[in-house]
Amino acid sequence: AQTVTQSQPEMSVQEAETVTLSCTYDTSESDYYLFWYKQPPSRQMILVIRQEAYKQQNATENRFSVNFQKAAKSFSLKISDSQLGDAAMYFCAYRTSFLNSGGSNYKLTFGKGTLLTVNP
Amino acid sequence: SAVISQKPSRDICQRGTSLTIQCQVDSQVTMMFWYRQQPGQSLTLIATANQGSEATYESGFVIDKFPISRPNLTFSTLTVSNMSPEDSSIYLCSVIAPIQETQYFGPGTRLLVL
């Protein structure tokens, strides 16, 4: 079974600075998806960024980028120019690919989360 | 992306009663999911609900406790039956956006059982 580990329960960053959140995972599959979700105090789960394992290029979305190291099974999230609105719980998640599962398993496996505080 | 709404947004219930949570999506989706987030914890999948078939439950979750309906491609309900304080959680509905294969979440239903 796949597992996702976030080793940093809490992180803090100064506004306008850069912070990196760590995530490692364990899988025997070669094709899968990785996601970072953000959950602010409102409790709405918001997709931040996603990465397909077969793509070597790291995904980016504005101030958010990932460092995907497939061999090391590492998937870290970098937030640049941090803003107060970035304060939230961040979850890393893994999902097998459609082809691997035969369309029968879209289960997301989540890490325990990292609580990010942004200091003004 | 898909726009997902849930009702109720929150509720306080007495032990032994049942609560039905509704999930509505603004577009037709094949697969819908129900997750539970216990206080201070991560999300755990309860079941996958596909239209026209029985829901598929994850280990540790049973149909008698969490019956699910999926009458059409835009709607689903999850019932939390015979509630106890241990059922106090946030329950989230989720769907897959077909083209992007990305999973989106509803705003969640915060349940407190006394």
PDB file of C-alpha atoms in Angstrom, chain B residues 58-107:
ATOM      1  CA  GLU B  58     -12.831   1.214   2.270  1.00  0.00           C
ATOM      2  CA  SER B  59     -11.571  -1.010   5.018  1.00  0.00           C
ATOM      3  CA  GLY B  60     -13.062   0.018   8.340  1.00  0.00           C
ATOM      4  CA  PHE B  61     -16.225   1.521   6.854  1.00  0.00           C
ATOM      5  CA  VAL B  62     -19.472  -0.391   6.355  1.00  0.00           C
ATOM      6  CA  ILE B  63     -22.686   0.267   4.480  1.00  0.00           C
ATOM      7  CA  ASP B  64     -24.898  -0.093   7.555  1.00  0.00           C
ATOM      8  CA  LYS B  65     -23.069   2.761   9.260  1.00  0.00           C
ATOM      9  CA  PHE B  66     -22.513   4.963   6.188  1.00  0.00           C
ATOM     10  CA  PRO B  67     -25.184   4.245   3.568  1.00  0.00           C
ATOM     11  CA  ILE B  68     -24.634   6.160   0.343  1.00  0.00           C
ATOM     12  CA  SER B  69     -26.972   6.998  -2.499  1.00  0.00           C
ATOM     13  CA  ARG B  70     -26.017   8.094  -6.014  1.00  0.00           C
ATOM     14  CA  PRO B  71     -29.237   8.631  -7.950  1.00  0.00           C
ATOM     15  CA  ASN B  72     -27.686  10.582 -10.845  1.00  0.00           C
ATOM     16  CA  LEU B  73     -24.435  11.989 -12.196  1.00  0.00           C
ATOM     17  CA  THR B  74     -24.582  15.252 -10.232  1.00  0.00           C
ATOM     18  CA  PHE B  75     -25.803  14.251  -6.786  1.00  0.00           C
ATOM     19  CA  SER B  76     -24.965  11.965  -3.882  1.00  0.00           C
ATOM     20  CA  THR B  77     -25.865  11.563  -0.224  1.00  0.00           C
ATOM     21  CA  LEU B  78     -23.983  10.115   2.710  1.00  0.00           C
ATOM     22  CA  THR B  79     -25.855   9.115   5.856  1.00  0.00           C
ATOM     23  CA  VAL B  80     -24.076   8.797   9.175  1.00  0.00           C
ATOM     24  CA  SER B  81     -26.223   6.329  11.106  1.00  0.00           C
ATOM     25  CA  ASN B  82     -26.660   5.718  14.819  1.00  0.00           C
ATOM     26  CA  MET B  83     -24.162   8.434  15.595  1.00  0.00           C
ATOM     27  CA  SER B  84     -21.746   8.466  18.509  1.00  0.00           C
ATOM     28  CA  PRO B  85     -19.314  11.200  19.618  1.00  0.00           C
ATOM     29  CA  GLU B  86     -16.566   9.355  17.689  1.00  0.00           C
ATOM     30  CA  ASP B  87     -18.374  10.307  14.481  1.00  0.00           C
ATOM     31  CA  SER B  88     -17.662  13.989  15.130  1.00  0.00           C
ATOM     32  CA  SER B  89     -15.689  14.949  12.023  1.00  0.00           C
ATOM     33  CA  ILE B  90     -15.723  16.925   8.841  1.00  0.00           C
ATOM     34  CA  TYR B  91     -17.247  14.958   5.984  1.00  0.00           C
ATOM     35  CA  LEU B  92     -16.150  15.989   2.495  1.00  0.00           C
ATOM     36  CA  CYS B  93     -17.554  15.137  -0.879  1.00  0.00           C
ATOM     37  CA  SER B  94     -15.112  14.929  -3.770  1.00  0.00           C
ATOM     38  CA  VAL B  95     -15.254  14.404  -7.533  1.00  0.00           C
ATOM     39  CA  ILE B  96     -12.840  13.701 -10.351  1.00  0.00           C
ATOM     40  CA  ALA B  97     -12.701  16.195 -13.214  1.00  0.00           C
ATOM     41  CA  PRO B  98     -12.590  13.780 -16.169  1.00  0.00           C
ATOM     42  CA  ILE B  99     -10.213  15.539 -18.508  1.00  0.00           C
ATOM     43  CA  GLN B 100      -7.719  16.675 -15.946  1.00  0.00           C
ATOM     44  CA  GLU B 101      -7.974  13.607 -13.739  1.00  0.00           C
ATOM     45  CA  THR B 102      -7.808  16.000 -10.828  1.00  0.00           C
ATOM     46  CA  GLN B 103      -9.838  15.580  -7.679  1.00  0.00           C
ATOM     47  CA  TYR B 104     -11.845  18.495  -6.281  1.00  0.00           C
ATOM     48  CA  PHE B 105     -13.470  18.809  -2.899  1.00  0.00           C
ATOM     49  CA  GLY B 106     -16.659  20.305  -1.555  1.00  0.00           C
ATOM     50  CA  PRO B 107     -16.636  22.729   1.377  1.00  0.00           C
TER      51      PRO B 107
END
